[in-house]
Amino acid sequence: YHRSLFTYSWRYTFPMRKSSRITGFFILGLLLFVAILWHVVLREDRVGNMTVSFLDVGQGDSIYIEAPSGRQVLIDGGKNASVLRRLASVMPWWDRTIDVVIPTHPDADHINGLIDVLGRFRVGMIIHSSVEGDTPSAKALNEAMRQEGSENVIAMRGQILDLGDGAYIQILYPDRLVTHVATNDGSVVVRLVYGKTAFMLTGDASDGVEKFLVVLDGGQLRSDVLKAGHHGSKFSSSLLFLGFVNPQIGVFSRGCDNTYGHPSPETVDRFMLLNIPTVDTCTEGTITYVSDGNTVRQK
């Protein structure tokens, strides 16, 4: 793995005076102490909590999860390298590992940023849809995944990803190989669970996939937070699906200047009809929720 962020060169210099060396060691020790203290305080603040951040990556999706165990999951990476700046706001600056990355499907606004992530972070496992993309973005991601050398898993319904300390991810869809379906309909749909709380994360799945899940899972879909499918497209977040998920909050992950009209007025009306409040990364930036296993609150 090539993860070097800096290029070092060796050049002989005259030895420092003793006082300069002592000063340098003191500053280095002080910085190390501050870093350790920051890490301890940060970890203490997160003990028993799971955080889920809907990153502001413009017109796209990227969701960062940190389980109470400290295990980290990144679902999608947006359309460009801006995901690296957003990750820097929710991860310790020295952390260059992510346990699991999940590209939901090979559309550019979900995977382009992951190419940069794989170039910067050491990733333990990649779970991805079997749907094939023939775009330059999809080919570039496949090559980045090959070079990363991570454990490579095709997402399939019934898989459970144990995040430790009672948190886990259920793969709800696809339920079969979806090599040649439309990329949106091959989106990986997951339900993130911690204690009595849950997050429904659907990628760009259409209302057809939503109906399929309702038939299969019915009352087991209920979740506290729902990421509106396909950035709030009128072809997702159907009334049927909203009713079964019954979220406390809906999240629109989208860019303010998108040319698709997301979120569509029809979708916004459906959330309003069921009295489900919504938040929007366009207006609020990165949105983070904290679950203690019993309740979910916005940070």
Coordinates of C-alpha atoms in Angstrom, one line a residue:
Y1 CA 0.0 0.0 0.0
H2 CA 1.3 3.5 -0.8
R3 CA -0.1 5.8 1.8
S4 CA 2.7 8.4 2.1
L5 CA 1.3 11.9 2.5
F6 CA 4.7 13.5 2.5
T7 CA 8.0 13.0 0.6
Y8 CA 11.0 13.0 2.8
S9 CA 14.6 13.7 1.6
W10 CA 17.8 13.2 3.6
R11 CA 20.3 16.1 3.7
Y12 CA 23.2 16.5 6.0
T13 CA 23.1 19.5 8.3
F14 CA 25.4 20.7 11.0
P15 CA 24.4 19.3 14.4
M16 CA 22.0 21.4 16.5
R17 CA 23.2 22.9 19.6
K18 CA 22.2 20.9 22.7
S19 CA 19.6 23.6 23.8
S20 CA 18.0 23.4 20.3
R21 CA 17.7 19.6 20.6
I22 CA 16.1 19.9 24.0
T23 CA 13.6 22.5 22.8
G24 CA 12.8 20.3 19.8
F25 CA 12.2 17.3 22.0
F26 CA 10.0 19.4 24.3
I27 CA 7.8 20.7 21.5
L28 CA 7.5 17.2 20.1
G29 CA 6.6 15.7 23.4
L30 CA 4.0 18.5 24.0
L31 CA 2.4 17.9 20.7
L32 CA 2.3 14.2 21.4
F33 CA 0.7 14.8 24.8
V34 CA -2.0 17.1 23.3
A35 CA -2.8 14.5 20.5
I36 CA -3.2 11.7 23.1
L37 CA -5.3 13.9 25.3
W38 CA -7.5 14.9 22.4
H39 CA -7.9 11.3 21.4
V40 CA -8.9 10.2 25.0
V41 CA -11.4 13.1 25.3
L42 CA -12.9 12.3 21.9
R43 CA -13.2 8.6 22.6
E44 CA -14.7 9.3 26.1
D45 CA -17.3 11.5 24.5
R46 CA -18.3 8.7 22.1
V47 CA -18.4 5.8 24.6
G48 CA -21.7 4.0 24.2
N49 CA -22.7 6.2 21.2
M50 CA -22.9 5.6 17.5
T51 CA -22.5 8.6 15.2
V52 CA -23.9 8.8 11.7
S53 CA -22.8 11.7 9.5
F54 CA -24.5 12.6 6.2
L55 CA -21.6 14.4 4.6
D56 CA -22.1 17.5 2.6
V57 CA -20.6 16.4 -0.7
G58 CA -22.8 18.4 -3.0
Q59 CA -25.1 16.5 -5.4
G60 CA -24.3 13.1 -4.2
D61 CA -24.2 10.7 -1.3
S62 CA -21.6 10.0 1.4
I63 CA -22.4 8.6 4.9
Y64 CA -19.8 8.1 7.6
I65 CA -20.6 5.8 10.5
E66 CA -18.7 5.3 13.7
A67 CA -19.9 2.5 15.9
P68 CA -19.5 2.5 19.7
S69 CA -16.7 0.0 19.2
G70 CA -14.8 2.5 17.1
R71 CA -15.3 0.6 13.9
Q72 CA -15.9 2.9 10.9
V73 CA -18.0 2.5 7.8
L74 CA -18.2 4.8 4.8
I75 CA -21.1 4.4 2.4
D76 CA -20.5 6.1 -0.9
G77 CA -18.1 9.0 -1.4
G78 CA -19.8 11.7 -3.5
K79 CA -18.7 13.0 -6.9
N80 CA -15.2 14.3 -6.2
A81 CA -12.4 14.6 -3.7
S82 CA -14.4 17.0 -1.5
V83 CA -15.3 13.9 0.6
L84 CA -11.7 14.0 2.0
R85 CA -12.4 17.4 3.5
R86 CA -15.7 16.3 5.0
L87 CA -14.1 13.2 6.5
A88 CA -11.5 15.4 8.1
S89 CA -14.3 17.1 10.0
V90 CA -15.6 13.9 11.6
M91 CA -12.5 11.7 11.9
P92 CA -9.3 12.3 13.9
W93 CA -6.6 13.9 11.7
W94 CA -4.2 11.0 12.3
D95 CA -6.6 8.3 11.4
R96 CA -5.8 6.8 8.0
T97 CA -7.9 3.6 8.2
I98 CA -11.5 2.8 7.5
D99 CA -12.8 -0.6 8.3
V100 CA -15.5 -0.9 5.6
V101 CA -16.4 1.0 2.5
I102 CA -19.7 0.4 0.7
P103 CA -20.2 1.8 -2.8
T104 CA -24.0 1.4 -3.2
H105 CA -23.8 1.5 -7.1
P106 CA -21.5 2.7 -9.8
D107 CA -22.9 6.2 -10.5
A108 CA -20.3 9.0 -10.5
D109 CA -22.1 11.0 -7.7
H110 CA -21.7 8.1 -5.4
I111 CA -18.2 6.6 -6.3
N112 CA -15.9 9.2 -7.7
G113 CA -14.9 10.4 -4.2
L114 CA -14.2 6.8 -3.2
I115 CA -11.4 6.6 -5.7
D116 CA -9.7 9.4 -3.6
V117 CA -10.6 7.7 -0.4
L118 CA -9.0 4.4 -1.5
G119 CA -5.9 6.4 -2.4
R120 CA -5.6 8.0 1.0
F121 CA -7.0 5.5 3.5
R122 CA -6.2 1.8 4.2
V123 CA -9.6 0.0 3.8
G124 CA -10.2 -3.4 5.4
M125 CA -13.3 -4.5 3.4
I126 CA -15.3 -3.3 0.4
I127 CA -18.9 -4.4 0.1
H128 CA -20.4 -3.5 -3.3
S129 CA -23.3 -4.2 -5.6
S130 CA -22.9 -6.7 -8.4
V131 CA -24.4 -4.2 -10.8
E132 CA -21.9 -3.3 -13.5
G133 CA -21.1 0.2 -14.7
D134 CA -19.4 0.9 -18.0
T135 CA -18.5 4.5 -17.3
P136 CA -14.9 5.8 -16.8
S137 CA -15.8 6.4 -13.1
A138 CA -16.9 2.7 -12.6
K139 CA -13.7 1.5 -14.3
A140 CA -11.5 3.7 -12.2
L141 CA -13.2 2.5 -9.0
N142 CA -12.7 -1.1 -10.0
E143 CA -9.0 -0.5 -10.6
A144 CA -8.7 1.4 -7.3
M145 CA -10.4 -1.5 -5.5
R146 CA -8.0 -4.0 -7.2
Q147 CA -5.0 -2.0 -6.1
E148 CA -6.3 -1.6 -2.6
G149 CA -6.2 -5.3 -2.0
S150 CA -9.0 -5.2 0.6
E151 CA -11.4 -8.1 1.2
N152 CA -13.9 -7.8 -1.6
V153 CA -17.6 -8.8 -0.9
I154 CA -20.6 -8.7 -3.2
A155 CA -23.6 -7.3 -1.3
M156 CA -26.4 -9.8 -0.9
R157 CA -29.6 -9.8 1.1
G158 CA -29.2 -11.6 4.4
Q159 CA -25.6 -10.6 5.1
I160 CA -25.0 -9.0 8.5
L161 CA -22.0 -6.8 9.2
D162 CA -21.2 -6.9 12.9
L163 CA -19.8 -3.5 14.0
G164 CA -19.4 -4.6 17.6
D165 CA -21.0 -3.5 20.9
G166 CA -24.5 -4.2 19.6
A167 CA -24.3 -2.3 16.3
Y168 CA -24.7 -4.0 13.0
I169 CA -25.6 -3.4 9.4
Q170 CA -28.3 -5.6 7.6
I171 CA -28.0 -5.9 3.8
L172 CA -31.6 -5.8 2.6
Y173 CA -31.0 -5.6 -1.1
P174 CA -30.0 -6.8 -3.7
D175 CA -31.4 -10.3 -3.1
R176 CA -29.6 -11.8 -6.2
L177 CA -26.9 -10.9 -8.7
V178 CA -28.1 -7.7 -10.5
T179 CA -25.3 -7.5 -13.1
H180 CA -27.3 -6.0 -15.9
V181 CA -30.1 -4.0 -14.2
A182 CA -30.3 -0.2 -14.2
T183 CA -27.6 1.0 -11.8
N184 CA -30.1 2.7 -9.5
D185 CA -32.1 -0.5 -9.2
G186 CA -28.9 -2.3 -8.3
S187 CA -28.3 0.0 -5.3
V188 CA -27.2 -1.6 -2.0
V189 CA -29.9 -1.0 0.6
V190 CA -28.9 -1.3 4.2
R191 CA -30.5 -0.9 7.6
L192 CA -28.0 0.2 10.3
V193 CA -29.1 -0.9 13.8
Y194 CA -27.9 0.0 17.2
G195 CA -30.0 -1.1 20.2
K196 CA -33.6 0.1 19.7
T197 CA -32.6 2.6 17.0
A198 CA -32.1 2.2 13.2
F199 CA -31.2 4.1 10.1
M200 CA -32.5 3.2 6.6
L201 CA -30.0 4.0 3.9
T202 CA -31.2 3.3 0.4
G203 CA -28.7 4.7 -2.1
D204 CA -30.6 5.6 -5.3
A205 CA -33.1 2.7 -5.0
S206 CA -36.4 3.4 -6.9
D207 CA -39.9 3.0 -5.6
G208 CA -40.0 -0.4 -7.3
V209 CA -37.2 -1.7 -5.0
E210 CA -39.0 -0.1 -2.1
K211 CA -42.2 -2.0 -2.9
F212 CA -40.2 -5.2 -3.1
L213 CA -38.8 -4.6 0.4
V214 CA -42.2 -3.8 1.8
V215 CA -43.4 -7.2 0.5
L216 CA -40.4 -9.0 1.9
D217 CA -39.9 -7.2 5.2
G218 CA -43.1 -5.3 6.1
G219 CA -43.0 -4.1 9.7
Q220 CA -39.3 -4.9 10.0
L221 CA -38.4 -1.8 8.1
R222 CA -39.1 0.8 10.8
S223 CA -36.2 3.2 11.3
D224 CA -35.6 6.4 13.2
V225 CA -33.8 8.1 10.3
L226 CA -34.4 7.6 6.5
K227 CA -32.0 8.9 3.9
A228 CA -34.5 9.8 1.1
G229 CA -33.7 7.6 -1.9
H230 CA -32.0 9.2 -4.9
H231 CA -31.5 12.6 -3.3
G232 CA -35.3 13.2 -3.1
S233 CA -36.2 12.1 -6.6
K234 CA -40.0 11.7 -7.2
F235 CA -39.3 8.1 -8.2
S236 CA -38.2 7.2 -4.6
S237 CA -39.6 7.6 -1.1
S238 CA -43.1 6.3 -2.0
L239 CA -45.9 6.8 0.4
L240 CA -46.0 3.0 0.9
F241 CA -42.3 2.8 1.9
L242 CA -42.5 5.9 4.1
G243 CA -45.4 4.4 5.9
F244 CA -43.6 1.2 6.7
V245 CA -40.3 2.8 7.6
N246 CA -42.1 5.5 9.6
P247 CA -39.0 7.6 10.3
Q248 CA -38.8 10.4 12.8
I249 CA -36.7 12.3 10.3
G250 CA -35.9 12.3 6.6
V251 CA -32.5 13.4 5.2
F252 CA -32.1 14.9 1.7
S253 CA -28.5 14.5 0.5
R254 CA -28.1 16.8 -2.5
G255 CA -26.4 19.9 -3.9
C256 CA -28.1 23.2 -3.9
D257 CA -27.4 23.8 -7.6
N258 CA -28.4 20.4 -8.9
T259 CA -30.1 20.4 -12.3
Y260 CA -32.5 17.5 -11.4
G261 CA -34.9 19.4 -9.2
H262 CA -34.0 17.4 -6.2
P263 CA -35.8 17.1 -3.9
S264 CA -38.9 17.0 -6.1
P265 CA -42.0 18.8 -4.9
E266 CA -43.9 15.5 -5.0
T267 CA -41.4 13.9 -2.6
V268 CA -41.4 16.8 -0.2
D269 CA -45.2 16.7 -0.2
R270 CA -45.2 13.0 0.7
F271 CA -43.0 13.7 3.7
M272 CA -45.2 16.5 4.8
L273 CA -48.4 14.5 4.3
L274 CA -47.1 11.9 6.8
N275 CA -45.8 14.7 9.2
I276 CA -42.2 13.6 8.8
P277 CA -39.7 16.5 9.2
T278 CA -36.8 16.7 6.9
V279 CA -33.2 18.1 6.9
D280 CA -31.1 18.9 3.9
T281 CA -27.3 18.9 3.4
C282 CA -27.7 21.7 0.9
T283 CA -28.9 24.1 3.6
E284 CA -27.4 22.6 6.7
G285 CA -24.1 21.1 5.5
T286 CA -22.9 17.9 7.1
I287 CA -25.6 16.5 9.3
T288 CA -24.7 14.2 12.2
Y289 CA -26.9 12.1 14.4
V290 CA -25.9 10.4 17.6
S291 CA -27.6 7.2 18.9
D292 CA -27.2 5.9 22.4
G293 CA -29.1 2.7 21.5
N294 CA -32.4 4.1 22.8
T295 CA -32.8 7.5 21.2
V296 CA -31.4 9.4 18.2
R297 CA -30.5 13.1 18.4
Q298 CA -29.0 15.5 16.0
K299 CA -25.6 16.7 17.1

